[in-house]
PDB file of C-alpha atoms in Angstrom:
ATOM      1  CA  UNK J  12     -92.611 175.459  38.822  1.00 55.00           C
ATOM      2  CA  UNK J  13     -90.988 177.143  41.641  1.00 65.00           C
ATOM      3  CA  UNK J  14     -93.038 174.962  44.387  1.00 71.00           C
ATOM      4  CA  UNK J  15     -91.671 171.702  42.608  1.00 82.00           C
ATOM      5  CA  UNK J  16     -88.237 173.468  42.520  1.00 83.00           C
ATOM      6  CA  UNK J  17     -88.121 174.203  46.132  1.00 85.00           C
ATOM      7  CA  UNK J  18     -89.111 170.319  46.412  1.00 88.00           C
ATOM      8  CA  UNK J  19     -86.612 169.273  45.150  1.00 89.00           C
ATOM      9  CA  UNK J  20     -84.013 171.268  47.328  1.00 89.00           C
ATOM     10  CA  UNK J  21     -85.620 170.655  50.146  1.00 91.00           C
ATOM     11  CA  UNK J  22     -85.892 167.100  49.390  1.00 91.00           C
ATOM     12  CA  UNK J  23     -82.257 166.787  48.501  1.00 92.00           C
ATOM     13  CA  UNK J  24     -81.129 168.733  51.474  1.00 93.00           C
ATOM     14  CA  UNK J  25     -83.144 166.069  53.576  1.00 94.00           C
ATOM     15  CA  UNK J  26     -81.053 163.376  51.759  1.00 93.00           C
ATOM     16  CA  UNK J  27     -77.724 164.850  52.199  1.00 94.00           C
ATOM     17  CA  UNK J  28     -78.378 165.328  55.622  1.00 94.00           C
ATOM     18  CA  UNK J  29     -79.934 161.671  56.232  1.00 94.00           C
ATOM     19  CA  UNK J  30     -76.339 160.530  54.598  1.00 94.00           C
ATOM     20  CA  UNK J  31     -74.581 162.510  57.070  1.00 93.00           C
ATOM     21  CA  UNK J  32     -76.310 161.340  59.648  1.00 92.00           C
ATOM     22  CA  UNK J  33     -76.082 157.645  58.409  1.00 91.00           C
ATOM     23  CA  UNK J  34     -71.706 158.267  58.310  1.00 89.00           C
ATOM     24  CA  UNK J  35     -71.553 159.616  61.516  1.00 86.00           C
ATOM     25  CA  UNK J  36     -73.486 156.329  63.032  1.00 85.00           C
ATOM     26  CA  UNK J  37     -71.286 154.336  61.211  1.00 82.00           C
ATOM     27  CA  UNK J  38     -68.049 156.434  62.413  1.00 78.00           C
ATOM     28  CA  UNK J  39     -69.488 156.190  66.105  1.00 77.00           C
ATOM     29  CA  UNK J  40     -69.828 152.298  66.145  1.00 77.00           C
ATOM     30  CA  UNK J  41     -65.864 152.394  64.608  1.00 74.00           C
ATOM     31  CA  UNK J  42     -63.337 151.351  66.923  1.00 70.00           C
ATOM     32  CA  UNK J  43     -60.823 153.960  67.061  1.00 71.00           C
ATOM     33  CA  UNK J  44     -58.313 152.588  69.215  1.00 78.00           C
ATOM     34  CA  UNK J  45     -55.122 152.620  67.689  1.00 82.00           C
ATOM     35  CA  UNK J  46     -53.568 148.496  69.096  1.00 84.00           C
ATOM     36  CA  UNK J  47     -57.012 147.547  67.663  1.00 82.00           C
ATOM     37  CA  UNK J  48     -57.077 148.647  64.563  1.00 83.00           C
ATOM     38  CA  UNK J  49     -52.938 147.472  63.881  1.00 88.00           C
ATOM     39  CA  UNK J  50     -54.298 144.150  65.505  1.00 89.00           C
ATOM     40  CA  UNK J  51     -56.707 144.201  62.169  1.00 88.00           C
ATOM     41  CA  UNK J  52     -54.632 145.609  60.150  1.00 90.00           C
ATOM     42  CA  UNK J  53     -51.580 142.712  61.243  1.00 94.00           C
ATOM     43  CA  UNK J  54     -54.215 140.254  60.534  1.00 94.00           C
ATOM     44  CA  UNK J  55     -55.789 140.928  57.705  1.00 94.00           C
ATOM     45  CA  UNK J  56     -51.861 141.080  56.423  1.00 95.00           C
ATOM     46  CA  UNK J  57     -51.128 137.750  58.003  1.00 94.00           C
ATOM     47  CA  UNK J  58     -54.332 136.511  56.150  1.00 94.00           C
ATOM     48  CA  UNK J  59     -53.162 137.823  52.616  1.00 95.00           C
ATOM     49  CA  UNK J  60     -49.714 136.640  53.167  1.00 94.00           C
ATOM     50  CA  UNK J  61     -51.224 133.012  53.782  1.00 94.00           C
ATOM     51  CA  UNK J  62     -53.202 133.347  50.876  1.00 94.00           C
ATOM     52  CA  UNK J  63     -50.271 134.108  48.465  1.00 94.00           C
ATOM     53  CA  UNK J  64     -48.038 131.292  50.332  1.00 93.00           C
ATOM     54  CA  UNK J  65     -50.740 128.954  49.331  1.00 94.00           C
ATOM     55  CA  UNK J  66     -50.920 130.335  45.390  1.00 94.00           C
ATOM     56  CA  UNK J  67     -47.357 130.108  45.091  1.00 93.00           C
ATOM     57  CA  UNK J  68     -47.454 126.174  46.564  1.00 93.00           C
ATOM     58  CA  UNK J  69     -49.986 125.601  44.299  1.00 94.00           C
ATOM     59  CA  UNK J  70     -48.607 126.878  41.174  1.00 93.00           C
ATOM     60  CA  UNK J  71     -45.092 125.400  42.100  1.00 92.00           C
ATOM     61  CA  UNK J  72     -47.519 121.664  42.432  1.00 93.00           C
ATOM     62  CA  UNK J  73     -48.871 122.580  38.829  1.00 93.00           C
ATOM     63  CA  UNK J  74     -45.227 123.303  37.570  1.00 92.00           C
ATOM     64  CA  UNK J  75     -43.986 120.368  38.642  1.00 91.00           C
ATOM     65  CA  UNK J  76     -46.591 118.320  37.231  1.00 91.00           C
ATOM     66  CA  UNK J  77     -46.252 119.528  34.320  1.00 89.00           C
ATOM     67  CA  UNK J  78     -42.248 119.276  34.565  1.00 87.00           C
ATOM     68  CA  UNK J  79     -42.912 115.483  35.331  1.00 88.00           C
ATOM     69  CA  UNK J  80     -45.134 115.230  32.355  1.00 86.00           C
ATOM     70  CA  UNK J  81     -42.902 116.460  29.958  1.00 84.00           C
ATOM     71  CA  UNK J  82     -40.232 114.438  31.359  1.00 82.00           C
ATOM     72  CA  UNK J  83     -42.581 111.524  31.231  1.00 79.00           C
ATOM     73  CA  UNK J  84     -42.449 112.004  27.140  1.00 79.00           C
ATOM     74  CA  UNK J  85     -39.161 112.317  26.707  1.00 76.00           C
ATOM     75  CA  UNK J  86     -37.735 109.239  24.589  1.00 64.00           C
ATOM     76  CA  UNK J  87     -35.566 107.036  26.809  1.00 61.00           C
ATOM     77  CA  UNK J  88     -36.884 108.701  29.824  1.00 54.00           C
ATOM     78  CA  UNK J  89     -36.860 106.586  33.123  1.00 55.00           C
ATOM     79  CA  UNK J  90     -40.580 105.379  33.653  1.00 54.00           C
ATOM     80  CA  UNK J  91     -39.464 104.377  37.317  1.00 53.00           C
ATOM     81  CA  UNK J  92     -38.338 107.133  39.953  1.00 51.00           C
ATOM     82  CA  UNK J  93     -37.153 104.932  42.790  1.00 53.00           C
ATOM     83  CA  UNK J  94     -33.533 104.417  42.651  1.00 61.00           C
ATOM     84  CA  UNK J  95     -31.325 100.779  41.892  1.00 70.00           C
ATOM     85  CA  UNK J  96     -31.584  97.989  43.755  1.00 75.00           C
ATOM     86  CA  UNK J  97     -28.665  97.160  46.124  1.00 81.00           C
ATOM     87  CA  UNK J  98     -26.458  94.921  44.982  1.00 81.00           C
ATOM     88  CA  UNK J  99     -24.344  92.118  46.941  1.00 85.00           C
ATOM     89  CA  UNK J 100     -20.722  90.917  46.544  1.00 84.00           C
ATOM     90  CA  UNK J 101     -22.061  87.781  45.338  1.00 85.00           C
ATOM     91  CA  UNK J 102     -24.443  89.279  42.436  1.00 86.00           C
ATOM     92  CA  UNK J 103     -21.300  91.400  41.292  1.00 86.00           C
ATOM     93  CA  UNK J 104     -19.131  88.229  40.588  1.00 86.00           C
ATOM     94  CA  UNK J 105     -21.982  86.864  38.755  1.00 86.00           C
ATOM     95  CA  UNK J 106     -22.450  89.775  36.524  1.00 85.00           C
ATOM     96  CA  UNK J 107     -18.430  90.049  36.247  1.00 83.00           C
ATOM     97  CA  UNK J 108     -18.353  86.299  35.474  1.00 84.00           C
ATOM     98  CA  UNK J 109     -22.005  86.497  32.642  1.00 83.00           C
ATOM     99  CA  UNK J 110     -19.373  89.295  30.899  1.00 81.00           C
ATOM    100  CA  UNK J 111     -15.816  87.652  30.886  1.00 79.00           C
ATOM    101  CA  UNK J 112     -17.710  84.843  29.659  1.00 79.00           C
ATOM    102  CA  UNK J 113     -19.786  86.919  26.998  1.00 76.00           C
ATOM    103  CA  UNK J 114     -16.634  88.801  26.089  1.00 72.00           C
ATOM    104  CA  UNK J 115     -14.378  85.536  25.318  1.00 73.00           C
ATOM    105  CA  UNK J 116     -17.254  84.023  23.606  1.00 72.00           C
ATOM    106  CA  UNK J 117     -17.219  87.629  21.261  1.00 70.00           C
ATOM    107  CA  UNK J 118     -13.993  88.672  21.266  1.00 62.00           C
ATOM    108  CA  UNK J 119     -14.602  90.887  17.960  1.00 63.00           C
ATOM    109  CA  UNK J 120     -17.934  92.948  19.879  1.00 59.00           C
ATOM    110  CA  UNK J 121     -15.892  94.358  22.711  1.00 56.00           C
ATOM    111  CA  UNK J 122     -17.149  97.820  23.197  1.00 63.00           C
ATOM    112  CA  UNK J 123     -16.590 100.244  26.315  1.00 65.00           C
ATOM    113  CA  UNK J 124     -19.891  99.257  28.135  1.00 67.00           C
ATOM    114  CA  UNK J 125     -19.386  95.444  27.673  1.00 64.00           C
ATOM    115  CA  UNK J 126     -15.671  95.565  29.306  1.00 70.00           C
ATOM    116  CA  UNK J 127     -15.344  93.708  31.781  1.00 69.00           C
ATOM    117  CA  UNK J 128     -13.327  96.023  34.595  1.00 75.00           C
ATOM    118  CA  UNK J 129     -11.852  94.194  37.817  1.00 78.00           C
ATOM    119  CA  UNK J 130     -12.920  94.818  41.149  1.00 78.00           C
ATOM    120  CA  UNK J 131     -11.293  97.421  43.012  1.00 82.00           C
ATOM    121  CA  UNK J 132      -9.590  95.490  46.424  1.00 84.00           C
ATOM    122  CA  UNK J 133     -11.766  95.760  49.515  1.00 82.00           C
ATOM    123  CA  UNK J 134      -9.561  96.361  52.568  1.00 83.00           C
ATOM    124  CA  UNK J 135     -11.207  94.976  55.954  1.00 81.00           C
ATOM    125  CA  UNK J 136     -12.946  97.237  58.234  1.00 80.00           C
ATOM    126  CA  UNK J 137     -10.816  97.697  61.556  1.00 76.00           C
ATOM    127  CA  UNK J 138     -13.211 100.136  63.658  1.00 74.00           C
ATOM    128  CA  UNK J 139     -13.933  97.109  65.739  1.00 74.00           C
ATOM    129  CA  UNK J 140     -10.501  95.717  66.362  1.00 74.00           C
ATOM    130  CA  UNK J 141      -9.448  95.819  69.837  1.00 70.00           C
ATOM    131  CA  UNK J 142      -5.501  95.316  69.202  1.00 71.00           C
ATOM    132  CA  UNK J 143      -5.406  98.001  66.692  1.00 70.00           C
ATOM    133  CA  UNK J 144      -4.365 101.216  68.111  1.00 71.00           C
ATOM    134  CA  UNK J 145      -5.573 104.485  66.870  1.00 70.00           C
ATOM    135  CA  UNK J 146      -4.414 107.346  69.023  1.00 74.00           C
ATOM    136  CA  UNK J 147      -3.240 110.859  68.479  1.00 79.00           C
ATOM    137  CA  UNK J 148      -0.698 112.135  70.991  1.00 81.00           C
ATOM    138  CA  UNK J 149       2.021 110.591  72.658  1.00 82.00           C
ATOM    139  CA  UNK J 150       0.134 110.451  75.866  1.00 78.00           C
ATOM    140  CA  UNK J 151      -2.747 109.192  74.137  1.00 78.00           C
ATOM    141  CA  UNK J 152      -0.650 106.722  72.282  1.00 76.00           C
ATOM    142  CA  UNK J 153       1.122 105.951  75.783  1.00 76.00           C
ATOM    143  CA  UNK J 154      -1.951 104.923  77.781  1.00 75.00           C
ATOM    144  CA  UNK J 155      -3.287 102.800  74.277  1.00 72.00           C
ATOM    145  CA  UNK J 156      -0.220 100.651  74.628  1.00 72.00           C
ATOM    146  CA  UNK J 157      -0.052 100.875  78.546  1.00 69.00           C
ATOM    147  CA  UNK J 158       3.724 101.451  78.736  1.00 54.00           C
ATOM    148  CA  UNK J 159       5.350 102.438  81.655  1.00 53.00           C
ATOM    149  CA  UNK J 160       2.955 101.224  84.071  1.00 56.00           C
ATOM    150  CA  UNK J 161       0.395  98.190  84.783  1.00 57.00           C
ATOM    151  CA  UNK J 162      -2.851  99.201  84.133  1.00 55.00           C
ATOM    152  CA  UNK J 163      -5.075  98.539  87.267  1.00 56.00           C
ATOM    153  CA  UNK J 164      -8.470  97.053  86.873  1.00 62.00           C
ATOM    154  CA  UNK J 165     -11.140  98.924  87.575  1.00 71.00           C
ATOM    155  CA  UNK J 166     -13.497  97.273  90.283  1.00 78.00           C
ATOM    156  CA  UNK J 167     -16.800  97.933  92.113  1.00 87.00           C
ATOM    157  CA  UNK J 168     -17.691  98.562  95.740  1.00 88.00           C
ATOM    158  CA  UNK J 169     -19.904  95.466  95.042  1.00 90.00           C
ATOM    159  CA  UNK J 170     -17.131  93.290  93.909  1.00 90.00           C
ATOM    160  CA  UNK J 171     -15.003  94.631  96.832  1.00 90.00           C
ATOM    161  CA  UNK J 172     -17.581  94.397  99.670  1.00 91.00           C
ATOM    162  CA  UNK J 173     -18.077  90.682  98.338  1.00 90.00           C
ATOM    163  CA  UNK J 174     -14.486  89.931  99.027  1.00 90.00           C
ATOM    164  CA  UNK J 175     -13.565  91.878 102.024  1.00 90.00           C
ATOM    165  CA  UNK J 176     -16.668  91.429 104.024  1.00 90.00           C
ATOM    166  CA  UNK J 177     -16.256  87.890 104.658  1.00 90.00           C
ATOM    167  CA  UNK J 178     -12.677  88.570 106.418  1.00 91.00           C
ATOM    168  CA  UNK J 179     -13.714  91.896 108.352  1.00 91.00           C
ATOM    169  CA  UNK J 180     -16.852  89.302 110.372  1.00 91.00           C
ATOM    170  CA  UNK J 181     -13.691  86.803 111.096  1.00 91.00           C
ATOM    171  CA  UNK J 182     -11.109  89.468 112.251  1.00 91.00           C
ATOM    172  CA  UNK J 183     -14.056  91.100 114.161  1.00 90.00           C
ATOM    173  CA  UNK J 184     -16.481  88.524 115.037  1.00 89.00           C
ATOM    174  CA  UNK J 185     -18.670  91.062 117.977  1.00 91.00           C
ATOM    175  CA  UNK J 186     -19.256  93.439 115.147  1.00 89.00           C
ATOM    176  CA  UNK J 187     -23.130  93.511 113.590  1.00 93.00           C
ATOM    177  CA  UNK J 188     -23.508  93.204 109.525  1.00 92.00           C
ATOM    178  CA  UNK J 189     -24.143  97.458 109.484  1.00 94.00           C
ATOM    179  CA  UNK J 190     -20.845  97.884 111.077  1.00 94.00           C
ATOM    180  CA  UNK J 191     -18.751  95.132 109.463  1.00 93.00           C
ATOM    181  CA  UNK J 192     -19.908  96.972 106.057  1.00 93.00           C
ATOM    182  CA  UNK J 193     -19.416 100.444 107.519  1.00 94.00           C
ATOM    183  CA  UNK J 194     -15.721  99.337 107.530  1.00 92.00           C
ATOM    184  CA  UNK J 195     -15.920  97.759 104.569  1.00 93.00           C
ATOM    185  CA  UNK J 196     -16.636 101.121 103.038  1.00 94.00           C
ATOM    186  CA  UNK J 197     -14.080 103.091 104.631  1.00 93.00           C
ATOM    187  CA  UNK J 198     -11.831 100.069 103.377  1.00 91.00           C
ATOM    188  CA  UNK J 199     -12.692 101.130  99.622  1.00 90.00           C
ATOM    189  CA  UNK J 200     -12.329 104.714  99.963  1.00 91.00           C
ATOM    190  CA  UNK J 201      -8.180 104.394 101.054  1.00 90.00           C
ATOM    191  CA  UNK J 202      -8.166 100.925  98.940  1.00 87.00           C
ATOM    192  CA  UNK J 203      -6.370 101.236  95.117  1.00 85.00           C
ATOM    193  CA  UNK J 204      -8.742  99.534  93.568  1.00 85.00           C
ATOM    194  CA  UNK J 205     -10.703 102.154  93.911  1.00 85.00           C
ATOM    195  CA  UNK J 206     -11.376 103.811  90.691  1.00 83.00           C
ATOM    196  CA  UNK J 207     -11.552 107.155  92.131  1.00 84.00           C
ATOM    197  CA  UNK J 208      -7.655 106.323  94.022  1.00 81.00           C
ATOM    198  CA  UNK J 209      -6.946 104.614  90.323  1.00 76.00           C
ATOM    199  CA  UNK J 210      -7.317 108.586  88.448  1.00 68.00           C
ATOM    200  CA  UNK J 211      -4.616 110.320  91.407  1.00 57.00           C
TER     201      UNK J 211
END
């Protein structure tokens, strides 16, 4: 008995030593640099956090479905989601008129939802109105209603070169084209009409 004893020791000794050896291989192929491992580590977070994100859309889906459903059963409950028509001017005289007309005909069934209410007035929309002033300020209100001085209009060099040009070549008639519009431009810059002269 003792050789089948001593066996056994030895034979379990052998195994807890094999295991040893077996975790330290595994420990030596482990990465123990610290960036790596919180690289995992931020990852495998970022990978659960995903996964809940997507439970929680899910079971939000599957309470709303079942919200809808219920809804769905209700009595009186609005089969169609989308919302009402729009409805012209023209379609709410109608109905106005189908009611007056049903009301006089039943003067006895009058009830709340079958009076007939009047239109409220609809004023005209005056964003667009170009004699309408709308100005806060006095200075504002000033240059809206141009008092106190003629408003200039504003021209381009085009416009100006178009006019100008024509009476520079007579006044000048040696000059070449470059020049004649070289003066032409120095013309603009002093001239009024200017709209940088127009803001002094």
């Amino acid at each position: 008995g003792d050789a089948s004893a001593k066996d056994e020791k030895a034979a379990a000794a052998k195994a807890k030593d094999e295991a040893a050896k077996a975790a330290a291989e595994d420990a030596s192929w482990q990465d123990t640099d610290k960036g790596v491992q919180k690289k995992a580590q931020r990852a495998a977070d970022a990978a659960a956090k995903a996964d809940a994100k997507l439970a929680a859309k899910a079971e939000l889906k599957e309470l709303e479905k079942q919200e809808e459903e219920e809804i769905s059963q209700m009595k009186g409950a609005n089969k169609k989601a989308s919302g009402y028509p729009k409805v012209t001017q023209a379609e709410i005289a109608r109905r106005q008129a189908l009611m007056g007309a049903m009301a006089k005909a039943n003067p006895k069934k009058q009830t709340k939802k079958t009076e007939v209410v009047s239109q409220p007035k609809l004023e005209a929309n005056t964003n667009r109105q170009e004699d309408v002033v709308d100005a806060s300020g006095i200075d504002a209100a000033l240059n809206a209603l141009d008092v106190g001085e003629k408003k200039q209009v504003k021209m381009t060099y085009a416009e100006f070169e178009a006019r100008e040009l024509d009476g520079i070549r007579q006044e000048n008639p040696g000059l070449k084209m470059s020049q004649a519009k070289e003066r032409c431009f120095k013309m603009w810059e002093r001239s009024p009409e200017n709209p940088k002269n127009q803001d002094k």
